Coordinates of C-alpha atoms in Angstrom, one line a residue:
M1 CA -5.2 -2.8 21.7
T2 CA -4.7 -4.2 18.2
R3 CA -6.2 -7.7 17.8
L4 CA -6.1 -8.7 14.1
W5 CA -2.9 -9.4 12.2
N6 CA -1.0 -12.2 10.5
D7 CA 2.7 -11.5 10.6
P8 CA 3.2 -8.1 12.3
A9 CA 6.1 -7.4 9.9
D10 CA 3.7 -7.7 6.9
F11 CA 0.9 -5.7 8.5
A12 CA 1.5 -2.5 6.5
D13 CA 1.8 -4.3 3.2
E14 CA -1.3 -6.3 3.8
M15 CA -3.3 -3.3 5.0
I16 CA -2.3 -1.4 1.8
A17 CA -3.3 -4.4 -0.4
G18 CA -6.8 -4.5 1.3
F19 CA -7.2 -0.8 1.0
L20 CA -6.5 -1.0 -2.7
A21 CA -8.9 -3.9 -3.2
A22 CA -11.7 -1.9 -1.5
N23 CA -11.1 1.4 -3.3
E24 CA -10.3 0.7 -7.0
R25 CA -12.8 3.4 -7.9
S26 CA -10.5 6.1 -6.5
V27 CA -6.9 4.7 -6.3
R28 CA -4.5 2.3 -7.9
G29 CA -1.3 0.9 -6.4
V30 CA 2.2 1.9 -7.5
P31 CA 5.5 0.9 -5.8
G32 CA 5.6 2.8 -2.6
G33 CA 2.0 3.9 -2.3
V34 CA -1.1 4.9 -4.4
V35 CA -2.1 7.4 -7.1
R36 CA -5.5 8.3 -8.5
S37 CA -7.1 5.7 -10.7
T38 CA -9.1 8.4 -12.5
V39 CA -8.0 10.7 -15.4
V40 CA -5.9 13.7 -14.3
P41 CA -5.5 16.4 -16.9
E42 CA -2.0 16.8 -18.4
G43 CA -0.5 20.1 -17.2
Q44 CA -2.0 19.9 -13.7
V45 CA 0.3 20.2 -10.7
A46 CA 0.5 16.8 -8.9
V47 CA 0.0 17.0 -5.2
V48 CA 1.7 14.1 -3.5
I49 CA 1.3 13.6 0.3
G50 CA 2.6 10.9 2.6
G51 CA 4.1 9.5 5.7
G52 CA 4.0 6.4 7.8
S53 CA 1.0 4.1 7.9
G54 CA -1.2 3.8 10.9
H55 CA -2.9 7.2 10.5
Y56 CA -5.8 6.4 8.3
P57 CA -7.4 8.2 6.5
A58 CA -4.1 9.9 6.2
F59 CA -2.5 9.3 3.8
G60 CA -3.9 6.9 1.2
G61 CA -7.5 7.7 2.1
L62 CA -7.1 11.3 1.0
V63 CA -6.2 10.5 -2.6
G64 CA -8.9 11.2 -5.2
Q65 CA -10.7 14.0 -7.1
G66 CA -10.2 17.4 -5.5
L67 CA -7.6 16.2 -3.1
A68 CA -4.2 14.4 -3.4
H69 CA -3.0 12.9 -6.7
G70 CA -0.8 10.4 -4.9
A71 CA 0.2 9.2 -1.4
V72 CA 3.4 7.7 -0.3
M73 CA 2.8 5.0 2.4
G74 CA 5.6 4.0 4.7
N75 CA 5.7 1.3 7.3
L76 CA 3.7 1.7 10.5
F77 CA 4.7 5.1 12.1
A78 CA 7.9 5.2 9.9
S79 CA 8.5 7.6 7.1
P80 CA 8.5 6.2 3.6
S81 CA 11.9 5.8 1.9
T82 CA 13.4 8.2 -0.7
Q83 CA 12.7 5.6 -3.4
Q84 CA 9.1 5.3 -2.4
V85 CA 8.6 9.0 -2.6
H86 CA 10.4 9.3 -5.9
T87 CA 8.4 6.4 -7.4
V88 CA 5.0 7.8 -6.4
A89 CA 5.8 11.3 -7.5
K90 CA 6.9 10.1 -10.9
A91 CA 3.7 8.1 -11.3
A92 CA 1.6 11.2 -10.3
D93 CA 3.4 13.8 -12.4
R94 CA 1.5 15.3 -15.3
G95 CA 4.1 17.6 -16.6
A96 CA 3.5 20.6 -14.4
G97 CA 5.7 19.6 -11.5
V98 CA 5.1 17.9 -8.2
F99 CA 4.1 19.4 -4.9
L100 CA 5.1 17.4 -1.8
S101 CA 3.6 17.8 1.6
Y102 CA 3.9 15.8 4.9
G103 CA 4.1 16.2 8.6
N104 CA 7.3 17.8 9.9
Y105 CA 9.2 14.7 11.3
A106 CA 12.9 14.0 10.9
G107 CA 12.6 10.9 8.8
D108 CA 10.0 12.4 6.5
V109 CA 12.1 15.5 6.0
L110 CA 15.2 13.4 5.1
N111 CA 13.5 11.2 2.7
F112 CA 11.1 13.7 1.0
D113 CA 14.0 16.2 0.6
A114 CA 16.2 13.6 -1.0
A115 CA 13.4 12.6 -3.4
Q116 CA 12.9 16.2 -4.2
E117 CA 16.6 16.6 -5.2
R118 CA 16.4 13.5 -7.3
L119 CA 13.2 14.7 -9.1
R120 CA 14.8 18.1 -9.8
A121 CA 17.9 16.4 -11.1
E122 CA 15.7 14.5 -13.6
G123 CA 14.1 17.8 -14.8
I124 CA 10.9 17.5 -12.8
A125 CA 10.0 20.7 -11.0
C126 CA 9.3 20.0 -7.3
E127 CA 8.4 22.0 -4.2
T128 CA 7.6 21.1 -0.6
V129 CA 5.7 22.4 2.4
A130 CA 6.1 20.4 5.7
V131 CA 3.1 20.8 8.0
T132 CA 3.9 22.4 11.4
D133 CA 0.5 22.8 13.1
D134 CA 1.1 21.3 16.6
I135 CA 1.5 24.2 19.0
F136 CA 2.6 22.1 21.9
S137 CA 5.7 20.6 20.2
A138 CA 7.7 23.8 20.0
S139 CA 7.5 27.5 21.0
P140 CA 6.2 30.2 18.6
A141 CA 9.8 31.3 18.2
E142 CA 10.6 27.9 16.8
K143 CA 7.5 27.2 14.7
H144 CA 9.7 25.5 12.1
K145 CA 10.4 22.7 14.5
R146 CA 6.8 21.9 15.2
R147 CA 5.2 18.6 14.3
G148 CA 2.4 18.1 11.8
I149 CA -0.7 16.4 13.1
A150 CA -4.4 16.7 12.0
G151 CA -3.6 20.1 10.4
D152 CA -2.2 18.1 7.5
L153 CA -5.7 18.1 6.1
T154 CA -5.9 21.9 5.7
V155 CA -2.6 22.1 3.9
F156 CA -3.2 19.1 1.7
R157 CA -6.7 20.2 0.7
T158 CA -5.7 23.8 0.0
A159 CA -2.8 22.7 -2.2
A160 CA -4.9 20.2 -4.1
A161 CA -7.7 22.7 -4.6
A162 CA -5.2 25.2 -6.1
A163 CA -3.9 22.5 -8.4
E164 CA -7.5 21.7 -9.5
A165 CA -8.1 25.4 -10.1
G166 CA -5.1 25.5 -12.5
Y167 CA -2.5 27.2 -10.3
D168 CA 1.1 26.6 -11.3
L169 CA 3.6 25.0 -9.0
A170 CA 4.6 28.3 -7.5
G171 CA 1.0 29.2 -6.8
V172 CA 0.2 25.9 -5.2
T173 CA 3.2 26.3 -3.0
R174 CA 2.3 29.8 -2.1
V175 CA -1.2 29.0 -0.9
A176 CA -0.1 25.8 0.9
S177 CA 2.5 27.8 2.8
R178 CA -0.2 30.3 3.8
A179 CA -2.5 27.5 4.9
N180 CA 0.2 26.0 7.0
D181 CA 0.9 29.4 8.6
R182 CA -2.7 29.8 9.4
T183 CA -3.3 26.3 11.0
R184 CA -2.9 25.5 14.7
S185 CA -3.6 22.3 16.5
I186 CA -3.4 20.7 20.0
G187 CA -4.1 17.1 20.9
V188 CA -4.8 15.1 24.1
A189 CA -4.8 11.3 24.8
F190 CA -6.4 9.1 27.4
S191 CA -4.4 6.0 26.4
G192 CA -1.6 5.0 24.1
C193 CA -1.7 2.9 21.0
T194 CA -0.4 -0.6 20.4
L195 CA 1.4 -1.8 17.3
P196 CA 0.4 -5.1 15.8
G197 CA 2.0 -7.9 17.7
A198 CA 3.3 -5.6 20.5
P199 CA 2.7 -6.9 24.0
E200 CA 1.9 -3.4 25.4
P201 CA 1.1 0.1 24.2
L202 CA 3.8 2.5 23.2
F203 CA 3.0 4.7 26.2
T204 CA 0.4 4.6 29.0
V205 CA -1.6 7.2 30.8
P206 CA -2.5 6.7 34.5
A207 CA -6.2 6.0 35.2
G208 CA -8.1 9.2 35.5
R209 CA -5.3 11.3 33.8
M210 CA -5.0 12.8 30.3
A211 CA -1.8 13.4 28.3
I212 CA -1.5 16.8 26.6
G213 CA 0.6 17.6 23.5
L214 CA 1.0 14.0 22.1
G215 CA 2.3 13.2 18.7
I216 CA 0.6 10.9 16.1
H217 CA 3.3 8.3 16.2
G218 CA 2.7 6.9 19.6
E219 CA 4.9 9.6 21.3
P220 CA 3.8 10.2 24.9
G221 CA 2.3 13.6 25.8
I222 CA 4.4 16.5 26.8
D223 CA 2.2 17.3 29.8
E224 CA -0.4 15.6 31.9
T225 CA -3.5 16.5 33.9
D226 CA -6.7 15.0 35.4
I227 CA -9.3 14.1 32.8
P228 CA -11.8 17.1 32.7
T229 CA -15.4 17.0 31.8
A230 CA -16.3 17.2 28.1
D231 CA -16.9 21.0 28.5
G232 CA -13.7 21.3 30.4
L233 CA -11.8 19.6 27.6
A234 CA -13.4 21.9 25.1
E235 CA -12.4 25.0 27.1
L236 CA -8.8 23.7 27.4
L237 CA -8.4 23.1 23.7
V238 CA -10.0 26.4 22.6
S239 CA -8.2 28.5 25.2
R240 CA -4.8 27.1 24.2
L241 CA -5.4 27.7 20.5
L242 CA -6.8 31.2 21.0
E243 CA -3.7 32.1 22.8
E244 CA -1.8 31.8 19.5
I245 CA -3.8 33.4 16.8
P246 CA -1.7 33.7 13.6
D247 CA -0.1 37.1 13.0
G248 CA -2.3 39.8 11.3
I249 CA -5.6 38.2 12.1
E250 CA -8.3 40.0 14.1
P251 CA -10.4 37.4 15.8
A252 CA -13.7 39.4 15.7
G253 CA -15.4 38.3 12.6
A254 CA -12.6 36.1 11.4
H255 CA -13.6 33.0 9.4
V256 CA -12.2 29.7 10.8
V257 CA -12.6 26.0 10.0
P258 CA -12.7 24.0 13.2
I259 CA -11.6 20.3 13.0
L260 CA -12.2 18.0 15.9
N261 CA -10.2 14.9 15.1
G262 CA -10.5 11.5 16.7
L263 CA -7.2 9.7 17.1
G264 CA -8.4 6.2 16.7
S265 CA -10.7 4.8 19.4
L266 CA -12.5 7.8 20.8
K267 CA -16.2 7.5 20.0
Y268 CA -17.9 10.0 17.7
E269 CA -20.7 10.5 20.2
E270 CA -18.1 11.7 22.8
M271 CA -16.6 14.1 20.2
F272 CA -20.0 15.6 19.4
V273 CA -20.5 16.3 23.1
V274 CA -17.1 18.1 23.2
Y275 CA -17.7 19.9 19.9
R276 CA -21.1 21.3 21.2
R277 CA -19.1 23.3 23.7
I278 CA -16.3 24.1 21.3
A279 CA -18.7 25.7 18.8
R280 CA -20.2 27.9 21.5
L281 CA -16.8 29.1 22.8
L282 CA -15.6 29.9 19.3
T283 CA -18.8 31.8 18.4
D284 CA -18.7 33.7 21.7
A285 CA -15.1 34.7 20.8
G286 CA -16.5 36.4 17.7
L287 CA -15.4 33.8 15.1
V288 CA -17.5 32.8 12.1
L289 CA -17.4 29.0 11.8
V290 CA -17.0 27.6 8.3
D291 CA -17.6 23.9 7.4
P292 CA -17.0 22.4 10.9
H293 CA -15.4 18.9 10.9
V294 CA -15.9 16.2 13.6
G295 CA -14.5 12.8 12.7
E296 CA -11.3 10.9 12.1
Y297 CA -8.9 12.7 9.7
C298 CA -5.5 11.7 11.0
T299 CA -5.4 8.9 13.6
S300 CA -2.7 7.2 15.7
F301 CA -3.7 3.6 15.2
D302 CA -5.9 2.7 18.2
M303 CA -5.1 5.7 20.5
A304 CA -7.9 7.0 22.6
G305 CA -7.6 10.8 22.1
T306 CA -8.6 13.8 20.2
S307 CA -7.2 17.0 18.7
L308 CA -8.6 20.3 17.8
T309 CA -7.4 22.2 14.7
L310 CA -8.3 25.8 13.8
F311 CA -7.7 26.9 10.2
W312 CA -7.9 30.6 9.9
L313 CA -9.2 31.6 6.4
D314 CA -8.8 34.5 4.2
D315 CA -10.8 35.1 1.0
E316 CA -8.6 33.1 -1.3
L317 CA -8.2 30.2 1.2
E318 CA -12.0 30.1 1.8
Q319 CA -12.7 30.0 -1.9
L320 CA -10.3 27.1 -2.4
W321 CA -11.7 25.3 0.7
E322 CA -15.1 25.1 -1.2
T323 CA -13.6 22.9 -3.9
P324 CA -15.5 19.6 -4.0
V325 CA -13.6 16.5 -2.9
D326 CA -14.2 12.8 -3.4
T327 CA -11.7 10.3 -1.9
P328 CA -12.1 6.9 -0.3
A329 CA -12.3 8.4 3.2
Y330 CA -13.2 12.1 2.7
R331 CA -16.0 13.7 0.7
R332 CA -17.1 17.3 0.5
G333 CA -19.5 18.8 -2.0
S334 CA -20.5 17.2 -5.3
V335 CA -17.9 15.9 -7.7
A336 CA -18.6 15.0 -11.3
P337 CA -17.4 11.4 -11.9
A338 CA -14.1 11.2 -13.8
A339 CA -13.2 8.5 -16.3
R340 CA -10.9 5.7 -15.2
A341 CA -7.4 6.3 -16.3
E342 CA -6.0 3.7 -18.7
V343 CA -3.0 2.0 -17.2
H344 CA -0.5 0.4 -19.6
D345 CA 1.3 -2.3 -17.8
S346 CA 5.0 -2.3 -18.3
D347 CA 7.8 -4.2 -16.7
P348 CA 9.4 -2.4 -13.8
V349 CA 12.8 -1.0 -14.4
A350 CA 15.2 -3.8 -13.9
A351 CA 18.1 -3.4 -11.5
A352 CA 21.4 -2.8 -13.2
A353 CA 23.1 -6.1 -14.2
I354 CA 25.8 -7.2 -11.8
E355 CA 29.3 -7.2 -13.1
P356 CA 31.2 -10.0 -11.4
G357 CA 34.1 -8.9 -9.2
D358 CA 37.6 -10.4 -9.5
E359 CA 38.5 -13.3 -7.2
D360 CA 39.9 -11.1 -4.4
S361 CA 36.9 -8.8 -4.3
A362 CA 34.4 -11.7 -4.5
A363 CA 36.1 -13.2 -1.5
A364 CA 35.7 -9.8 0.2
A365 CA 32.1 -9.8 -0.8
S366 CA 31.6 -13.0 1.2
V367 CA 32.9 -11.2 4.2
V368 CA 30.5 -8.3 3.6
H369 CA 27.7 -10.9 3.4
A370 CA 28.8 -12.5 6.7
A371 CA 28.9 -9.1 8.3
V372 CA 25.3 -8.3 7.1
Q373 CA 24.2 -11.7 8.5
R374 CA 25.8 -10.7 11.9
I375 CA 23.8 -7.4 11.8
V376 CA 20.6 -9.3 11.1
D377 CA 21.3 -11.7 14.0
T378 CA 22.1 -8.8 16.3
V379 CA 18.9 -6.9 15.4
D380 CA 16.7 -10.0 15.7
E381 CA 18.1 -10.7 19.2
H382 CA 17.6 -7.1 20.4
V383 CA 14.5 -6.0 18.4
E384 CA 12.2 -5.8 21.4
E385 CA 14.8 -3.9 23.4
F386 CA 15.2 -1.4 20.5
G387 CA 11.5 -0.8 20.4
R388 CA 11.2 -0.4 24.2
I389 CA 14.0 2.1 24.3
D390 CA 12.5 4.1 21.4
A391 CA 9.1 4.1 23.0
V392 CA 10.4 6.1 26.0
A393 CA 10.4 9.3 24.1
G394 CA 9.7 8.3 20.5
D395 CA 7.3 6.1 18.6
G396 CA 8.7 2.7 19.5
D397 CA 9.3 1.6 15.9
H398 CA 13.1 1.5 15.9
G399 CA 13.3 -2.3 16.3
I400 CA 10.7 -2.9 13.6
G401 CA 12.5 -0.6 11.2
M402 CA 15.9 -2.0 11.9
Q403 CA 14.6 -5.5 11.4
R404 CA 12.9 -4.8 8.1
G405 CA 16.0 -2.9 6.8
S406 CA 18.6 -5.4 7.8
H407 CA 16.6 -8.4 6.5
A408 CA 16.2 -6.6 3.2
A409 CA 19.9 -5.8 3.1
L410 CA 20.7 -9.5 3.7
A411 CA 18.5 -10.6 0.9
A412 CA 20.1 -8.1 -1.5
A413 CA 23.6 -9.1 -0.4
T414 CA 22.8 -12.8 -0.8
G415 CA 21.6 -12.2 -4.4
A416 CA 24.7 -10.1 -5.2
V417 CA 27.1 -12.7 -3.8
Q418 CA 25.4 -15.5 -5.7
A419 CA 25.8 -13.5 -8.9
G420 CA 29.5 -13.2 -8.2
A421 CA 29.5 -9.5 -7.3
G422 CA 32.5 -7.8 -5.8
A423 CA 32.5 -6.2 -2.3
A424 CA 31.4 -2.7 -3.4
T425 CA 28.4 -3.9 -5.4
T426 CA 27.4 -6.3 -2.7
L427 CA 27.4 -3.7 0.0
T428 CA 25.8 -1.1 -2.3
R429 CA 22.9 -3.4 -3.0
A430 CA 22.5 -4.1 0.7
A431 CA 22.6 -0.4 1.6
D432 CA 20.0 0.6 -1.0
A433 CA 17.7 -2.3 0.1
W434 CA 18.0 -1.3 3.7
A435 CA 17.1 2.3 3.1
D436 CA 14.2 1.4 0.9
R437 CA 12.6 -1.3 3.0
A438 CA 13.2 0.3 6.4
G439 CA 12.2 3.8 5.6
G440 CA 12.3 6.3 8.5
T441 CA 15.3 8.2 9.7
S442 CA 17.4 5.2 10.7
G443 CA 16.8 3.5 7.3
A444 CA 18.0 6.6 5.4
L445 CA 21.0 7.0 7.7
W446 CA 22.1 3.3 7.5
G447 CA 21.8 3.6 3.7
V448 CA 24.2 6.6 3.9
I449 CA 26.7 4.8 6.2
L450 CA 26.8 1.6 4.2
N451 CA 27.0 3.3 0.8
A452 CA 29.9 5.4 2.0
I453 CA 31.8 2.3 3.1
A454 CA 30.9 0.5 -0.2
A455 CA 32.4 3.4 -2.2
R456 CA 35.8 2.6 -0.6
L457 CA 35.7 -1.1 -1.2
G458 CA 35.9 -1.5 -4.9
D459 CA 35.0 -4.5 -7.0
A460 CA 38.6 -5.4 -7.7
G461 CA 41.3 -6.5 -5.2
R462 CA 41.0 -6.8 -1.4
P463 CA 40.2 -3.5 0.4
D464 CA 42.7 -2.7 3.1
A465 CA 42.0 -1.5 6.6
A466 CA 42.7 2.2 5.6
A467 CA 40.1 2.1 2.9
I468 CA 37.5 0.7 5.3
A469 CA 38.3 3.2 8.0
A470 CA 38.0 6.0 5.4
G471 CA 34.6 4.6 4.4
V472 CA 33.4 4.7 8.0
D473 CA 34.7 8.3 8.4
A474 CA 32.9 9.3 5.2
G475 CA 29.7 7.6 6.4
A476 CA 29.9 9.6 9.7
R477 CA 30.3 12.9 7.8
G478 CA 27.5 11.9 5.4
V479 CA 25.1 11.2 8.2
M480 CA 25.9 14.6 9.9
E481 CA 25.4 16.4 6.6
Y482 CA 22.3 14.5 5.6
G483 CA 20.6 14.4 9.0
K484 CA 21.9 17.8 10.3
A485 CA 22.8 16.2 13.7
E486 CA 26.0 16.9 15.7
I487 CA 27.7 15.3 18.7
G488 CA 25.6 15.9 21.7
D489 CA 22.2 15.9 19.9
K490 CA 21.4 12.5 21.3
T491 CA 21.4 10.6 18.0
L492 CA 23.2 7.8 16.3
V493 CA 26.0 10.4 15.6
D494 CA 27.1 10.3 19.2
A495 CA 28.3 6.7 18.8
L496 CA 29.2 6.8 15.1
V497 CA 31.6 9.7 15.2
P498 CA 33.8 8.3 18.0
F499 CA 33.7 4.8 16.4
G500 CA 35.0 6.3 13.1
A501 CA 37.6 8.4 14.8
T502 CA 39.0 5.6 16.9
L503 CA 39.0 3.2 14.0
T504 CA 41.0 5.6 11.9
D505 CA 43.5 6.4 14.7
Q506 CA 44.0 2.7 15.4
V507 CA 44.5 1.8 11.7
D508 CA 47.0 4.7 11.3
A509 CA 48.9 3.4 14.3
G510 CA 49.4 0.0 12.6
S511 CA 46.7 -2.1 14.2
S512 CA 45.0 -4.8 12.2
L513 CA 41.5 -4.2 11.1
A514 CA 40.1 -6.6 13.6
D515 CA 42.0 -5.1 16.5
A516 CA 41.2 -1.5 15.4
W517 CA 37.5 -2.3 14.9
R518 CA 37.2 -3.9 18.4
T519 CA 38.8 -1.0 20.1
A520 CA 36.6 1.4 18.1
A521 CA 33.5 -0.6 19.0
A522 CA 34.3 -0.4 22.7
D523 CA 34.5 3.4 22.3
A524 CA 31.2 3.5 20.5
T525 CA 29.6 1.4 23.2
R526 CA 30.8 3.8 25.9
A527 CA 29.6 6.8 23.9
A528 CA 26.2 5.2 23.3
A529 CA 25.7 4.5 27.0
A530 CA 26.6 8.1 27.7
T531 CA 23.7 9.4 25.6
A532 CA 21.5 8.4 28.5
D533 CA 22.5 11.6 30.2
L534 CA 21.7 13.8 27.2
L535 CA 18.7 15.8 26.3
P536 CA 17.5 15.2 22.8
R537 CA 17.9 18.1 20.3
M538 CA 16.9 16.3 17.1
G539 CA 14.1 14.0 15.9
R540 CA 10.8 13.1 17.6
A541 CA 12.3 12.7 21.0
R542 CA 13.3 16.4 21.0
A543 CA 9.8 17.5 22.1
H544 CA 9.8 15.2 25.1
G545 CA 13.0 16.5 26.7
Q546 CA 13.3 15.0 30.2
H547 CA 11.3 11.9 29.3
S548 CA 14.4 10.5 27.6
V549 CA 17.0 11.3 30.3
G550 CA 18.2 8.1 31.8
T551 CA 17.7 6.1 28.6
P552 CA 20.3 5.9 25.8
D553 CA 19.4 6.9 22.3
P554 CA 18.1 3.9 20.4
G555 CA 20.0 4.7 17.2
A556 CA 23.3 5.0 19.1
H557 CA 22.6 1.9 21.1
S558 CA 21.8 -0.3 18.1
L559 CA 24.8 1.0 16.2
A560 CA 27.1 0.1 19.2
L561 CA 25.7 -3.4 19.4
I562 CA 26.1 -3.9 15.6
V563 CA 29.7 -2.7 15.4
T564 CA 30.5 -4.9 18.3
A565 CA 29.0 -8.0 16.6
V566 CA 30.9 -7.2 13.4
G567 CA 34.1 -6.8 15.4
E568 CA 33.6 -10.3 16.7
L569 CA 33.2 -11.6 13.2
L570 CA 36.4 -9.9 12.1
A571 CA 38.3 -11.3 15.0
D572 CA 37.0 -14.8 14.2
L573 CA 38.2 -14.4 10.6
E574 CA 41.6 -13.1 11.7
R575 CA 42.1 -16.1 14.0
N576 CA 41.0 -18.5 11.3
S577 CA 43.4 -17.0 8.8
D578 CA 46.3 -17.4 11.4
D579 CA 45.6 -21.1 12.0

């Protein structure tokens, strides 16, 4: 279990601050993460990696000479926000473009892709490779849906070595893609992990049993078996990986990098016992072992478990693999010291000044602020429930993310209202703050929803019910386009779409906003409850299938509670206006 923290909500920020204080030789902090503190030549492709915190040494620990130029660091087990990715990438860019890489998880894909679009719009060339090494998370026919686990290291290191060698952005992307195609991993766990302040682990494994096919965000295993001997575990891991040798590779004489990765609390001595047998099995299979790794390279907080990765080399990949590396947590070969980069302090870009709204819109902004306050109150009341539901087949961070996002939204809305902003500006500021502070999939999607509604409010006059309904409808369409989810995928969409459709129908039929909203909220609540019967087809829960049957989708459930609470506010306001 996790024992040391102050306020659990501040854990990731305080962890990053301590990491920076301990590693000034290699890294410096920028908003959203870290970049190298040493000189990087102009004209070198910048390799930017990232994901949620809780996986040390991934991701900040892998920034330094010969490896990443920057790392985006999200909250615990939550993807960083689009703004964080964009800021770190801009800080790392040296004029030759930015290469982004991360594990293939829904929130990371959403936010890194959005940042890539923003960078390209600003004239910065950008390419991406999402790591998909976990063989247990999807079939070979659906390799593109697989998760990224400890195989992150092979892709990150290959891309960075190519950048150091002077490859252009297309060349870096080419070899990183090939490294990803030639990397396979499988993991097991003997116990789950516990987030700071949480009363119990995200999942448990019965005594004497072992989970197979776990994720690195506290997701439970996909299968389970009795704990084998050390040799038995080695045989299981090797046999599963040798069942899926990448296309075009003849195992006899093939060069392979084996990586036995500890997931957080498995002792090195135990891993060495296991690796002793792994090395014999791989050698007996005719493989040539290159630069074996036994240690912690991508952890899952305090999880007791291990994963085995095989990186199948070719001549170019093997040459790149020999590039010396010197980072806070990972060193290979001998690296000549680089000079410290000069950092010229400058004021951060100030937020655009707030133009006051007219009297009617300022009054509407007060309603927006009250609605955000109701959202915060609802999230705070149900935060543990959200986490518990999410932990059934996910990573258990939905409550934490919703809390961070909604509180940031409230602070932004408060500042806007105090500055005299209209309704649109107030909600836009809240939406952007939510997306940036929460990160993850839900942070990005709530940003889309709230921004879509804000676009219909305006900063002049009072928005009518039709405009608000149109905003909700636009938000639903935006979420489906952005997140690629549809009705029946067991996501927030399953509650959001019926909510928007009913709201529009009720408003078109002449109902007041309060009445229409309450009717729509009731439909959203029924739809959210019905997700308990669905199999997940999107996100981290997809790999766990039957585990989530009987439990509603956390995103749909939280949305239903939130729109219900906002409906109660609108009803109160309507009653007060009639008095």
